[in-house]
PDB file of C-alpha atoms and ligand atoms in Angstrom:
ATOM      1  CA  MET S   1     -32.420 123.519 -34.153  1.00 90.00           C
ATOM      2  CA  GLU S   2     -33.297 120.057 -32.796  1.00 92.00           C
ATOM      3  CA  GLN S   3     -36.799 120.278 -34.318  1.00 96.00           C
ATOM      4  CA  GLN S   4     -35.381 121.417 -37.658  1.00 97.00           C
ATOM      5  CA  ILE S   5     -32.936 118.511 -37.639  1.00 98.00           C
ATOM      6  CA  GLN S   6     -35.769 116.064 -36.950  1.00 98.00           C
ATOM      7  CA  ALA S   7     -37.831 117.517 -39.813  1.00 98.00           C
ATOM      8  CA  ALA S   8     -34.775 117.367 -42.090  1.00 98.00           C
ATOM      9  CA  ALA S   9     -34.176 113.742 -41.078  1.00 98.00           C
ATOM     10  CA  ASP S  10     -37.774 112.907 -42.017  1.00 98.00           C
ATOM     11  CA  ALA S  11     -37.251 114.609 -45.381  1.00 98.00           C
ATOM     12  CA  ILE S  12     -34.088 112.565 -45.966  1.00 98.00           C
ATOM     13  CA  ARG S  13     -35.848 109.310 -45.093  1.00 98.00           C
ATOM     14  CA  SER S  14     -38.693 110.256 -47.466  1.00 98.00           C
ATOM     15  CA  GLY S  15     -36.193 110.602 -50.324  1.00 98.00           C
ATOM     16  CA  ASN S  16     -35.982 114.393 -50.403  1.00 98.00           C
ATOM     17  CA  LEU S  17     -33.018 116.792 -50.471  1.00 98.00           C
ATOM     18  CA  VAL S  18     -31.695 118.909 -47.585  1.00 98.00           C
ATOM     19  CA  VAL S  19     -29.009 121.609 -47.577  1.00 98.00           C
ATOM     20  CA  ILE S  20     -26.579 120.846 -44.756  1.00 98.00           C
ATOM     21  CA  PRO S  21     -23.713 122.761 -43.175  1.00 98.00           C
ATOM     22  CA  THR S  22     -20.335 121.041 -43.064  1.00 98.00           C
ATOM     23  CA  GLU S  23     -16.957 122.423 -42.024  1.00 98.00           C
ATOM     24  CA  THR S  24     -15.841 122.586 -45.685  1.00 98.00           C
ATOM     25  CA  VAL S  25     -18.767 124.046 -47.689  1.00 98.00           C
ATOM     26  CA  TYR S  26     -22.561 123.625 -47.602  1.00 98.00           C
ATOM     27  CA  GLY S  27     -23.715 120.264 -48.971  1.00 98.00           C
ATOM     28  CA  LEU S  28     -26.774 119.153 -50.930  1.00 98.00           C
ATOM     29  CA  ALA S  29     -27.690 115.961 -49.109  1.00 98.00           C
ATOM     30  CA  ALA S  30     -29.795 112.892 -49.869  1.00 98.00           C
ATOM     31  CA  ASP S  31     -30.067 109.355 -48.498  1.00 98.00           C
ATOM     32  CA  ALA S  32     -27.044 107.696 -50.150  1.00 98.00           C
ATOM     33  CA  THR S  33     -28.801 104.315 -50.203  1.00 98.00           C
ATOM     34  CA  ASN S  34     -31.772 105.689 -52.203  1.00 98.00           C
ATOM     35  CA  GLU S  35     -31.033 105.957 -55.943  1.00 97.00           C
ATOM     36  CA  THR S  36     -34.126 108.035 -56.685  1.00 97.00           C
ATOM     37  CA  ALA S  37     -33.192 110.559 -54.003  1.00 98.00           C
ATOM     38  CA  VAL S  38     -29.612 110.748 -55.261  1.00 97.00           C
ATOM     39  CA  ALA S  39     -30.847 111.344 -58.828  1.00 97.00           C
ATOM     40  CA  LYS S  40     -32.485 114.532 -57.497  1.00 98.00           C
ATOM     41  CA  ILE S  41     -29.034 115.824 -56.464  1.00 97.00           C
ATOM     42  CA  PHE S  42     -27.665 115.452 -59.996  1.00 96.00           C
ATOM     43  CA  ALA S  43     -30.775 117.172 -61.407  1.00 97.00           C
ATOM     44  CA  ALA S  44     -30.709 120.082 -58.931  1.00 97.00           C
ATOM     45  CA  LYS S  45     -27.000 120.721 -59.514  1.00 96.00           C
ATOM     46  CA  GLY S  46     -27.125 120.202 -63.275  1.00 94.00           C
ATOM     47  CA  ARG S  47     -24.249 117.828 -62.661  1.00 91.00           C
ATOM     48  CA  PRO S  48     -23.332 115.056 -65.150  1.00 90.00           C
ATOM     49  CA  SER S  49     -24.271 111.633 -63.766  1.00 90.00           C
ATOM     50  CA  THR S  50     -20.707 110.399 -64.342  1.00 89.00           C
ATOM     51  CA  ASN S  51     -19.443 112.807 -61.677  1.00 91.00           C
ATOM     52  CA  PRO S  52     -19.274 110.836 -58.379  1.00 94.00           C
ATOM     53  CA  LEU S  53     -20.599 112.110 -55.041  1.00 96.00           C
ATOM     54  CA  ILE S  54     -19.031 111.978 -51.581  1.00 97.00           C
ATOM     55  CA  VAL S  55     -20.842 109.902 -48.952  1.00 98.00           C
ATOM     56  CA  HIS S  56     -20.922 111.399 -45.444  1.00 98.00           C
ATOM     57  CA  VAL S  57     -21.098 109.070 -42.451  1.00 98.00           C
ATOM     58  CA  GLY S  58     -21.212 109.521 -38.686  1.00 98.00           C
ATOM     59  CA  SER S  59     -18.709 106.906 -37.543  1.00 98.00           C
ATOM     60  CA  PHE S  60     -15.850 104.704 -38.635  1.00 97.00           C
ATOM     61  CA  ALA S  61     -18.119 101.661 -38.262  1.00 97.00           C
ATOM     62  CA  GLN S  62     -20.653 103.192 -40.649  1.00 97.00           C
ATOM     63  CA  ALA S  63     -17.859 103.867 -43.164  1.00 98.00           C
ATOM     64  CA  SER S  64     -16.487 100.326 -42.813  1.00 97.00           C
ATOM     65  CA  ALA S  65     -19.862  98.852 -43.771  1.00 96.00           C
ATOM     66  CA  LEU S  66     -19.734 100.635 -47.144  1.00 97.00           C
ATOM     67  CA  VAL S  67     -16.256  99.607 -48.264  1.00 97.00           C
ATOM     68  CA  ARG S  68     -14.360  96.367 -48.812  1.00 96.00           C
ATOM     69  CA  GLU S  69     -11.058  97.053 -47.146  1.00 92.00           C
ATOM     70  CA  ILE S  70      -9.269  99.957 -45.541  1.00 96.00           C
ATOM     71  CA  PRO S  71      -5.471  99.730 -45.766  1.00 97.00           C
ATOM     72  CA  ASP S  72      -3.520 100.331 -42.539  1.00 98.00           C
ATOM     73  CA  TRP S  73      -2.106 103.579 -43.847  1.00 98.00           C
ATOM     74  CA  ALA S  74      -5.623 104.853 -44.549  1.00 98.00           C
ATOM     75  CA  ARG S  75      -6.626 103.917 -40.982  1.00 98.00           C
ATOM     76  CA  ASP S  76      -3.755 106.110 -39.784  1.00 98.00           C
ATOM     77  CA  LEU S  77      -5.218 108.990 -41.792  1.00 98.00           C
ATOM     78  CA  VAL S  78      -8.664 108.307 -40.371  1.00 98.00           C
ATOM     79  CA  SER S  79      -7.393 108.317 -36.756  1.00 98.00           C
ATOM     80  CA  ARG S  80      -5.707 111.646 -37.283  1.00 98.00           C
ATOM     81  CA  PHE S  81      -8.138 113.510 -39.544  1.00 98.00           C
ATOM     82  CA  TRP S  82     -11.714 112.194 -39.010  1.00 98.00           C
ATOM     83  CA  PRO S  83     -14.038 113.879 -38.377  1.00 98.00           C
ATOM     84  CA  GLY S  84     -12.535 116.380 -40.803  1.00 98.00           C
ATOM     85  CA  PRO S  85     -11.957 117.597 -44.361  1.00 98.00           C
ATOM     86  CA  LEU S  86     -10.409 114.380 -45.688  1.00 98.00           C
ATOM     87  CA  THR S  87     -12.272 112.102 -48.129  1.00 98.00           C
ATOM     88  CA  LEU S  88     -11.051 108.568 -48.827  1.00 98.00           C
ATOM     89  CA  VAL S  89     -11.845 106.712 -52.050  1.00 98.00           C
ATOM     90  CA  LEU S  90     -12.173 102.991 -51.259  1.00 98.00           C
ATOM     91  CA  LYS S  91     -13.527  99.858 -52.954  1.00 97.00           C
ATOM     92  CA  SER S  92     -17.298  99.673 -52.619  1.00 97.00           C
ATOM     93  CA  THR S  93     -19.230  96.743 -51.135  1.00 96.00           C
ATOM     94  CA  GLY S  94     -22.190  97.758 -53.287  1.00 94.00           C
ATOM     95  CA  VAL S  95     -24.287  98.840 -50.262  1.00 94.00           C
ATOM     96  CA  ILE S  96     -24.265 102.285 -51.840  1.00 96.00           C
ATOM     97  CA  PRO S  97     -25.815 102.189 -55.345  1.00 95.00           C
ATOM     98  CA  TYR S  98     -23.177 102.520 -58.078  1.00 94.00           C
ATOM     99  CA  SER S  99     -24.972 105.538 -59.542  1.00 94.00           C
ATOM    100  CA  VAL S 100     -23.899 107.529 -56.454  1.00 96.00           C
ATOM    101  CA  ALA S 101     -20.288 107.007 -57.531  1.00 94.00           C
ATOM    102  CA  GLY S 102     -20.948 107.784 -61.202  1.00 91.00           C
ATOM    103  CA  GLY S 103     -20.902 104.061 -62.051  1.00 92.00           C
ATOM    104  CA  LEU S 104     -17.480 103.430 -60.458  1.00 93.00           C
ATOM    105  CA  ASN S 105     -16.826 100.433 -58.177  1.00 95.00           C
ATOM    106  CA  THR S 106     -15.296 102.738 -55.578  1.00 96.00           C
ATOM    107  CA  ILE S 107     -16.904 105.040 -53.050  1.00 97.00           C
ATOM    108  CA  ALA S 108     -15.695 108.350 -51.622  1.00 97.00           C
ATOM    109  CA  VAL S 109     -16.410 108.630 -47.889  1.00 98.00           C
ATOM    110  CA  ARG S 110     -15.729 110.954 -44.966  1.00 98.00           C
ATOM    111  CA  ILE S 111     -16.982 111.985 -41.515  1.00 98.00           C
ATOM    112  CA  PRO S 112     -17.728 115.717 -41.558  1.00 98.00           C
ATOM    113  CA  ALA S 113     -16.589 117.800 -38.574  1.00 98.00           C
ATOM    114  CA  HIS S 114     -19.844 119.685 -38.097  1.00 98.00           C
ATOM    115  CA  PRO S 115     -22.254 119.052 -35.202  1.00 98.00           C
ATOM    116  CA  VAL S 116     -25.389 119.761 -37.291  1.00 98.00           C
ATOM    117  CA  ALA S 117     -24.327 117.409 -40.109  1.00 98.00           C
ATOM    118  CA  LEU S 118     -23.495 114.694 -37.580  1.00 98.00           C
ATOM    119  CA  ARG S 119     -26.790 115.101 -35.734  1.00 98.00           C
ATOM    120  CA  LEU S 120     -28.683 114.852 -39.031  1.00 98.00           C
ATOM    121  CA  ILE S 121     -26.812 111.684 -40.084  1.00 98.00           C
ATOM    122  CA  ALA S 122     -27.652 110.158 -36.683  1.00 98.00           C
ATOM    123  CA  ALA S 123     -31.308 111.263 -36.740  1.00 98.00           C
ATOM    124  CA  ALA S 124     -31.853 110.049 -40.323  1.00 98.00           C
ATOM    125  CA  ASP S 125     -29.850 106.907 -39.580  1.00 97.00           C
ATOM    126  CA  ARG S 126     -28.558 106.956 -43.164  1.00 97.00           C
ATOM    127  CA  PRO S 127     -25.273 107.733 -44.893  1.00 98.00           C
ATOM    128  CA  LEU S 128     -25.712 111.010 -46.782  1.00 98.00           C
ATOM    129  CA  ALA S 129     -24.560 111.586 -50.345  1.00 98.00           C
ATOM    130  CA  ALA S 130     -23.696 115.269 -50.308  1.00 98.00           C
ATOM    131  CA  PRO S 131     -21.766 117.180 -52.939  1.00 96.00           C
ATOM    132  CA  SER S 132     -21.329 120.912 -52.550  1.00 96.00           C
ATOM    133  CA  ALA S 133     -24.665 122.754 -52.748  1.00 97.00           C
ATOM    134  CA  ASN S 134     -23.746 124.769 -55.835  1.00 95.00           C
ATOM    135  CA  ARG S 135     -24.857 124.508 -59.456  1.00 94.00           C
ATOM    136  CA  PHE S 136     -22.360 122.568 -61.611  1.00 91.00           C
ATOM    137  CA  THR S 137     -19.060 124.504 -62.172  1.00 86.00           C
ATOM    138  CA  LYS S 138     -20.215 127.448 -60.009  1.00 89.00           C
ATOM    139  CA  LEU S 139     -18.941 128.798 -56.688  1.00 92.00           C
ATOM    140  CA  SER S 140     -19.589 126.606 -53.659  1.00 94.00           C
ATOM    141  CA  PRO S 141     -21.689 128.167 -50.859  1.00 97.00           C
ATOM    142  CA  THR S 142     -19.964 128.733 -47.510  1.00 98.00           C
ATOM    143  CA  GLN S 143     -23.018 130.400 -45.965  1.00 97.00           C
ATOM    144  CA  VAL S 144     -26.754 129.997 -46.668  1.00 98.00           C
ATOM    145  CA  GLU S 145     -26.942 133.484 -48.223  1.00 96.00           C
ATOM    146  CA  HIS S 146     -24.905 132.116 -51.169  1.00 93.00           C
ATOM    147  CA  LEU S 147     -27.435 129.439 -52.099  1.00 97.00           C
ATOM    148  CA  ASP S 148     -28.644 129.502 -55.707  1.00 95.00           C
ATOM    149  CA  PRO S 149     -32.446 129.844 -56.207  1.00 95.00           C
ATOM    150  CA  THR S 150     -32.535 126.633 -58.285  1.00 95.00           C
ATOM    151  CA  ILE S 151     -30.927 124.736 -55.428  1.00 97.00           C
ATOM    152  CA  LEU S 152     -33.300 126.307 -52.883  1.00 98.00           C
ATOM    153  CA  SER S 153     -36.353 125.360 -54.935  1.00 97.00           C
ATOM    154  CA  SER S 154     -35.225 121.718 -55.041  1.00 98.00           C
ATOM    155  CA  VAL S 155     -34.830 121.106 -51.307  1.00 98.00           C
ATOM    156  CA  ALA S 156     -37.245 120.224 -48.499  1.00 98.00           C
ATOM    157  CA  ALA S 157     -35.156 121.995 -45.841  1.00 98.00           C
ATOM    158  CA  VAL S 158     -32.115 124.197 -45.289  1.00 98.00           C
ATOM    159  CA  LEU S 159     -30.129 123.752 -42.087  1.00 98.00           C
ATOM    160  CA  ASP S 160     -28.251 126.972 -41.313  1.00 98.00           C
ATOM    161  CA  GLY S 161     -25.013 126.296 -39.452  1.00 97.00           C
ATOM    162  CA  GLY S 162     -23.453 129.718 -40.024  1.00 96.00           C
ATOM    163  CA  PRO S 163     -20.289 130.312 -42.076  1.00 97.00           C
ATOM    164  CA  CYS S 164     -18.167 127.232 -42.877  1.00 98.00           C
ATOM    165  CA  GLU S 165     -14.881 127.124 -40.982  1.00 98.00           C
ATOM    166  CA  VAL S 166     -12.664 125.482 -43.604  1.00 98.00           C
ATOM    167  CA  GLY S 167     -14.238 127.170 -46.631  1.00 97.00           C
ATOM    168  CA  ILE S 168     -12.983 124.921 -49.443  1.00 96.00           C
ATOM    169  CA  GLU S 169     -13.806 121.318 -50.347  1.00 96.00           C
ATOM    170  CA  SER S 170     -12.170 118.307 -48.678  1.00 97.00           C
ATOM    171  CA  THR S 171      -8.880 116.739 -49.739  1.00 97.00           C
ATOM    172  CA  VAL S 172      -9.749 113.603 -51.750  1.00 97.00           C
ATOM    173  CA  VAL S 173      -7.295 110.697 -51.429  1.00 98.00           C
ATOM    174  CA  ASP S 174      -7.453 107.492 -53.465  1.00 97.00           C
ATOM    175  CA  ALA S 175      -6.871 104.697 -50.928  1.00 98.00           C
ATOM    176  CA  THR S 176      -7.446 101.748 -53.280  1.00 97.00           C
ATOM    177  CA  GLY S 177      -3.723 101.235 -53.946  1.00 96.00           C
ATOM    178  CA  ASP S 178      -0.555 100.712 -51.908  1.00 96.00           C
ATOM    179  CA  THR S 179       0.170 104.406 -51.441  1.00 97.00           C
ATOM    180  CA  PRO S 180      -1.930 107.590 -51.159  1.00 98.00           C
ATOM    181  CA  VAL S 181      -2.830 109.444 -54.340  1.00 97.00           C
ATOM    182  CA  ILE S 182      -4.325 112.916 -53.986  1.00 96.00           C
ATOM    183  CA  LEU S 183      -7.262 113.335 -56.391  1.00 95.00           C
ATOM    184  CA  ARG S 184      -8.258 116.777 -55.119  1.00 94.00           C
ATOM    185  CA  SER S 185      -6.197 119.098 -52.952  1.00 95.00           C
ATOM    186  CA  GLY S 186      -7.586 120.605 -49.751  1.00 96.00           C
ATOM    187  CA  VAL S 187      -6.414 122.053 -46.460  1.00 97.00           C
ATOM    188  CA  ILE S 188      -5.082 118.637 -45.411  1.00 97.00           C
ATOM    189  CA  SER S 189      -1.912 118.746 -47.472  1.00 96.00           C
ATOM    190  CA  ALA S 190       0.367 116.201 -49.157  1.00 96.00           C
ATOM    191  CA  THR S 191       2.858 116.883 -46.349  1.00 96.00           C
ATOM    192  CA  ASP S 192       0.224 116.076 -43.680  1.00 97.00           C
ATOM    193  CA  ILE S 193      -0.587 112.832 -45.498  1.00 98.00           C
ATOM    194  CA  SER S 194       3.012 111.694 -45.983  1.00 98.00           C
ATOM    195  CA  GLU S 195       3.918 112.574 -42.380  1.00 98.00           C
ATOM    196  CA  THR S 196       0.952 110.590 -41.054  1.00 98.00           C
ATOM    197  CA  THR S 197       1.395 107.515 -43.244  1.00 98.00           C
ATOM    198  CA  GLY S 198       5.176 107.521 -43.675  1.00 98.00           C
ATOM    199  CA  LEU S 199       4.507 106.933 -47.393  1.00 98.00           C
ATOM    200  CA  ARG S 200       5.361 108.763 -50.569  1.00 97.00           C
ATOM    201  CA  VAL S 201       2.312 110.724 -51.716  1.00 97.00           C
ATOM    202  CA  THR S 202       1.526 111.335 -55.365  1.00 96.00           C
ATOM    203  CA  THR S 203      -0.976 113.662 -56.966  1.00 93.00           C
ATOM    204  CA  ALA S 204      -3.329 112.846 -59.835  1.00 90.00           C
ATOM    205  CA  GLN S 205      -5.682 115.806 -59.803  1.00 70.00           C
ATOM    206  CA  ASN S 206      -6.604 115.610 -63.472  1.00 66.00           C
ATOM    207  CA  SER S 207      -6.658 111.866 -63.995  1.00 63.00           C
ATOM    208  CA  VAL S 208      -9.555 109.634 -65.034  1.00 59.00           C
ATOM    209  CA  LYS S 209      -9.446 108.404 -61.413  1.00 62.00           C
ATOM    210  CA  SER S 210     -11.031 111.697 -60.477  1.00 63.00           C
ATOM    211  CA  PRO S 211     -13.885 112.012 -62.941  1.00 59.00           C
ATOM    212  CA  GLY S 212     -15.810 115.213 -62.950  1.00 58.00           C
ATOM    213  CA  HIS S 213     -12.904 117.169 -61.581  1.00 65.00           C
ATOM    214  CA  HIS S 214     -13.274 119.694 -64.349  1.00 69.00           C
ATOM    215  CA  PRO S 215     -10.682 122.286 -65.312  1.00 72.00           C
ATOM    216  CA  ARG S 216     -13.401 124.914 -64.900  1.00 73.00           C
ATOM    217  CA  HIS S 217     -15.001 124.831 -61.464  1.00 76.00           C
ATOM    218  CA  TYR S 218     -15.675 127.008 -58.439  1.00 76.00           C
ATOM    219  CA  ALA S 219     -16.200 129.926 -60.818  1.00 80.00           C
ATOM    220  CA  PRO S 220     -17.844 133.272 -60.054  1.00 84.00           C
ATOM    221  CA  ARG S 221     -20.108 134.793 -62.737  1.00 87.00           C
ATOM    222  CA  ALA S 222     -17.515 137.410 -63.636  1.00 90.00           C
ATOM    223  CA  GLU S 223     -14.334 136.418 -65.489  1.00 93.00           C
ATOM    224  CA  LEU S 224     -11.551 135.778 -62.986  1.00 95.00           C
ATOM    225  CA  ARG S 225      -8.008 136.866 -63.831  1.00 97.00           C
ATOM    226  CA  ILE S 226      -4.987 135.856 -61.771  1.00 97.00           C
ATOM    227  CA  VAL S 227      -2.502 138.767 -61.650  1.00 97.00           C
ATOM    228  CA  GLU S 228       0.742 139.602 -59.860  1.00 96.00           C
ATOM    229  CA  LYS S 229      -0.511 142.933 -58.500  1.00 96.00           C
ATOM    230  CA  ILE S 230      -4.105 144.159 -58.606  1.00 97.00           C
ATOM    231  CA  THR S 231      -4.939 147.178 -60.806  1.00 96.00           C
ATOM    232  CA  ASP S 232      -6.015 150.230 -58.753  1.00 93.00           C
ATOM    233  CA  SER S 233      -9.509 150.450 -60.214  1.00 91.00           C
ATOM    234  CA  ALA S 234     -10.228 146.725 -60.615  1.00 95.00           C
ATOM    235  CA  ALA S 235     -12.586 144.638 -58.483  1.00 96.00           C
ATOM    236  CA  GLY S 236     -10.740 141.781 -56.879  1.00 97.00           C
ATOM    237  CA  LEU S 237      -8.833 140.070 -54.099  1.00 98.00           C
ATOM    238  CA  THR S 238      -5.634 141.639 -52.800  1.00 98.00           C
ATOM    239  CA  PHE S 239      -3.105 140.968 -50.068  1.00 98.00           C
ATOM    240  CA  GLY S 240      -2.476 144.706 -49.655  1.00 96.00           C
ATOM    241  CA  PRO S 241      -4.702 147.543 -48.466  1.00 96.00           C
ATOM    242  CA  PRO S 242      -7.943 147.279 -50.482  1.00 96.00           C
ATOM    243  CA  GLY S 243      -9.280 149.911 -52.867  1.00 94.00           C
ATOM    244  CA  LEU S 244     -12.934 150.366 -53.766  1.00 93.00           C
ATOM    245  CA  GLY S 245     -14.543 147.026 -54.767  1.00 93.00           C
ATOM    246  CA  GLN S 246     -11.552 145.102 -53.466  1.00 97.00           C
ATOM    247  CA  VAL S 247     -11.306 142.572 -50.635  1.00 97.00           C
ATOM    248  CA  GLN S 248      -8.165 142.240 -48.525  1.00 98.00           C
ATOM    249  CA  MET S 249      -7.395 138.557 -48.087  1.00 98.00           C
ATOM    250  CA  PRO S 250      -5.724 136.907 -45.057  1.00 98.00           C
ATOM    251  CA  PRO S 251      -1.986 136.232 -45.494  1.00 98.00           C
ATOM    252  CA  SER S 252      -2.204 132.584 -44.353  1.00 97.00           C
ATOM    253  CA  PRO S 253      -3.471 129.737 -46.580  1.00 97.00           C
ATOM    254  CA  LEU S 254      -6.015 128.522 -43.984  1.00 97.00           C
ATOM    255  CA  GLY S 255      -7.412 132.006 -43.407  1.00 98.00           C
ATOM    256  CA  TYR S 256      -7.484 132.625 -47.155  1.00 98.00           C
ATOM    257  CA  ALA S 257      -9.377 129.372 -47.828  1.00 98.00           C
ATOM    258  CA  THR S 258     -12.007 130.196 -45.201  1.00 98.00           C
ATOM    259  CA  ARG S 259     -12.644 133.591 -46.798  1.00 98.00           C
ATOM    260  CA  LEU S 260     -12.214 132.736 -50.522  1.00 97.00           C
ATOM    261  CA  TYR S 261     -15.709 131.781 -51.766  1.00 96.00           C
ATOM    262  CA  ALA S 262     -17.497 134.368 -49.618  1.00 96.00           C
ATOM    263  CA  ALA S 263     -15.193 137.083 -50.990  1.00 97.00           C
ATOM    264  CA  LEU S 264     -15.863 135.966 -54.581  1.00 96.00           C
ATOM    265  CA  HIS S 265     -19.624 135.849 -53.894  1.00 94.00           C
ATOM    266  CA  GLU S 266     -19.448 139.414 -52.511  1.00 94.00           C
ATOM    267  CA  LEU S 267     -17.565 140.678 -55.562  1.00 95.00           C
ATOM    268  CA  ASP S 268     -19.995 138.897 -57.922  1.00 91.00           C
ATOM    269  CA  GLU S 269     -22.841 140.858 -56.306  1.00 91.00           C
ATOM    270  CA  LEU S 270     -21.188 144.066 -57.576  1.00 92.00           C
ATOM    271  CA  ASN S 271     -21.471 142.731 -61.161  1.00 93.00           C
ATOM    272  CA  PRO S 272     -17.919 143.667 -62.168  1.00 95.00           C
ATOM    273  CA  GLU S 273     -16.762 143.093 -65.749  1.00 93.00           C
ATOM    274  CA  TYR S 274     -13.969 140.905 -64.378  1.00 95.00           C
ATOM    275  CA  ILE S 275     -12.348 140.037 -61.047  1.00 97.00           C
ATOM    276  CA  GLU S 276      -8.586 140.291 -60.496  1.00 97.00           C
ATOM    277  CA  VAL S 277      -6.973 138.008 -57.931  1.00 98.00           C
ATOM    278  CA  GLU S 278      -3.410 138.504 -56.738  1.00 98.00           C
ATOM    279  CA  ALA S 279      -1.566 135.198 -57.108  1.00 97.00           C
ATOM    280  CA  PRO S 280      -0.723 133.564 -53.757  1.00 98.00           C
ATOM    281  CA  PRO S 281       2.879 132.335 -53.342  1.00 96.00           C
ATOM    282  CA  ASP S 282       3.840 129.327 -55.485  1.00 95.00           C
ATOM    283  CA  THR S 283       4.579 127.124 -52.455  1.00 94.00           C
ATOM    284  CA  SER S 284       3.114 123.794 -51.324  1.00 92.00           C
ATOM    285  CA  VAL S 285       1.086 125.245 -48.426  1.00 94.00           C
ATOM    286  CA  TRP S 286      -0.865 127.319 -50.958  1.00 97.00           C
ATOM    287  CA  GLU S 287      -1.556 124.334 -53.264  1.00 95.00           C
ATOM    288  CA  ALA S 288      -5.288 123.942 -52.471  1.00 96.00           C
ATOM    289  CA  VAL S 289      -6.060 127.662 -52.764  1.00 97.00           C
ATOM    290  CA  ARG S 290      -4.074 127.952 -56.005  1.00 96.00           C
ATOM    291  CA  ASP S 291      -5.943 124.914 -57.390  1.00 94.00           C
ATOM    292  CA  ARG S 292      -9.341 126.544 -56.727  1.00 94.00           C
ATOM    293  CA  LEU S 293      -8.223 129.875 -58.197  1.00 95.00           C
ATOM    294  CA  GLN S 294      -6.825 128.247 -61.336  1.00 93.00           C
ATOM    295  CA  ARG S 295     -10.062 126.327 -61.922  1.00 90.00           C
ATOM    296  CA  ALA S 296     -12.169 129.418 -61.267  1.00 90.00           C
ATOM    297  CA  ALA S 297     -10.064 131.322 -63.820  1.00 92.00           C
ATOM    298  CA  HIS S 298     -10.307 128.596 -66.474  1.00 84.00           C
ATOM    299  CA  ARG S 299     -12.628 129.585 -69.334  1.00 75.00           C
TER     300      ARG S 299
HETATM  301  P1  AMP L 301     -18.089 117.351 -54.429  1.00 52.63           P
HETATM  302  O1  AMP L 301     -19.053 116.277 -54.057  1.00 52.63           O
HETATM  303  O2  AMP L 301     -18.734 118.455 -55.200  1.00 52.63           O
HETATM  304  O3  AMP L 301     -17.293 117.836 -53.265  1.00 52.63           O
HETATM  305  O4  AMP L 301     -17.067 116.648 -55.423  1.00 52.63           O
HETATM  306  C1  AMP L 301     -16.770 115.301 -55.262  1.00 52.63           C
HETATM  307  C2  AMP L 301     -15.489 114.979 -55.973  1.00 52.63           C
HETATM  308  O5  AMP L 301     -14.880 113.886 -55.263  1.00 52.63           O
HETATM  309  C3  AMP L 301     -15.671 114.445 -57.395  1.00 52.63           C
HETATM  310  O6  AMP L 301     -15.735 115.433 -58.362  1.00 52.63           O
HETATM  311  C4  AMP L 301     -14.419 113.578 -57.551  1.00 52.63           C
HETATM  312  O7  AMP L 301     -13.328 114.385 -57.921  1.00 52.63           O
HETATM  313  C5  AMP L 301     -14.205 113.035 -56.157  1.00 52.63           C
HETATM  314  N1  AMP L 301     -14.762 111.682 -56.015  1.00 52.63           N
HETATM  315  C6  AMP L 301     -15.927 111.320 -55.446  1.00 52.63           C
HETATM  316  N2  AMP L 301     -16.118 109.990 -55.522  1.00 52.63           N
HETATM  317  C7  AMP L 301     -15.051 109.482 -56.158  1.00 52.63           C
HETATM  318  C8  AMP L 301     -14.660 108.171 -56.545  1.00 52.63           C
HETATM  319  N3  AMP L 301     -15.405 107.102 -56.283  1.00 52.63           N
HETATM  320  N4  AMP L 301     -13.481 108.047 -57.192  1.00 52.63           N
HETATM  321  C9  AMP L 301     -12.711 109.121 -57.448  1.00 52.63           C
HETATM  322  N5  AMP L 301     -13.033 110.394 -57.115  1.00 52.63           N
HETATM  323  C10 AMP L 301     -14.183 110.577 -56.467  1.00 52.63           C
HETATM  324 MG1   MG L 302     -18.404 120.452 -55.676  1.00 52.63          MG
END
């Protein structure tokens, strides 16, 4: 692996793309300080250039160099959750080209909790812009077998780190104001954030503050229908004993998140007419999973 990481680091420094494992989902990475390299990410994903990317760094010092100020409450979040699936949106110093952030004067940054990603960031000695390694609006890959051929043909290297532990994208928190605003839900919940900061947490998941957070996203090829109870003959995700073409999902939100995209990828391979998904409980711990399912079901 060390040799592969070195080769990948060379590719990054030469302005090419690399698929990287992170604890959330696989990322499509480029040198975040190189505008030409970052433009390749938007092209490979088919992603609108107004849709900002997350910058991955290896240390708090590296993050600090990219942003103007980090409020005390955001430092509390960093101490508790970095490295980990928490992204902070902060005011940019301009070190990262504005095109990386879709023209905004803010930057989204996190330290990923994955040894391979961290070794690559260190070897390349660059912050990495890395959105999920999926085509725009499609399912995110949580193992290399899920990678789309268009993505594969656009990269210089693929680093295989096995299945992703978290399985869904990071929680995105706007830290440019006095209190935390959740722009995208994830396994780090509003409760975690309010307990850590002692502040009231609000949610703005569909606001202009979170551009590119489209109502349709994370979608399998087949139409996804959220149902109370799965039909006997339907392909889909169930909490109960599975029938043919059905996947039994873990009863806990963390276990469910880890399994979600892989299960949808597996069902998509069967080319079903549609996929039924039993609705998880309407409680706060299920917020991130419900968010992904609702977006995947949006047509
Ligand atoms: P992805 O890179 O695919 O995990 O998605 C990144 C998401 O993070 C975007 O779609 C936005 O919702 C959010 N994001 C990234 N940068 C910013 C920013 N500067 N301001 C607000 N939201 C951001
Ligand atoms: Mg994404």
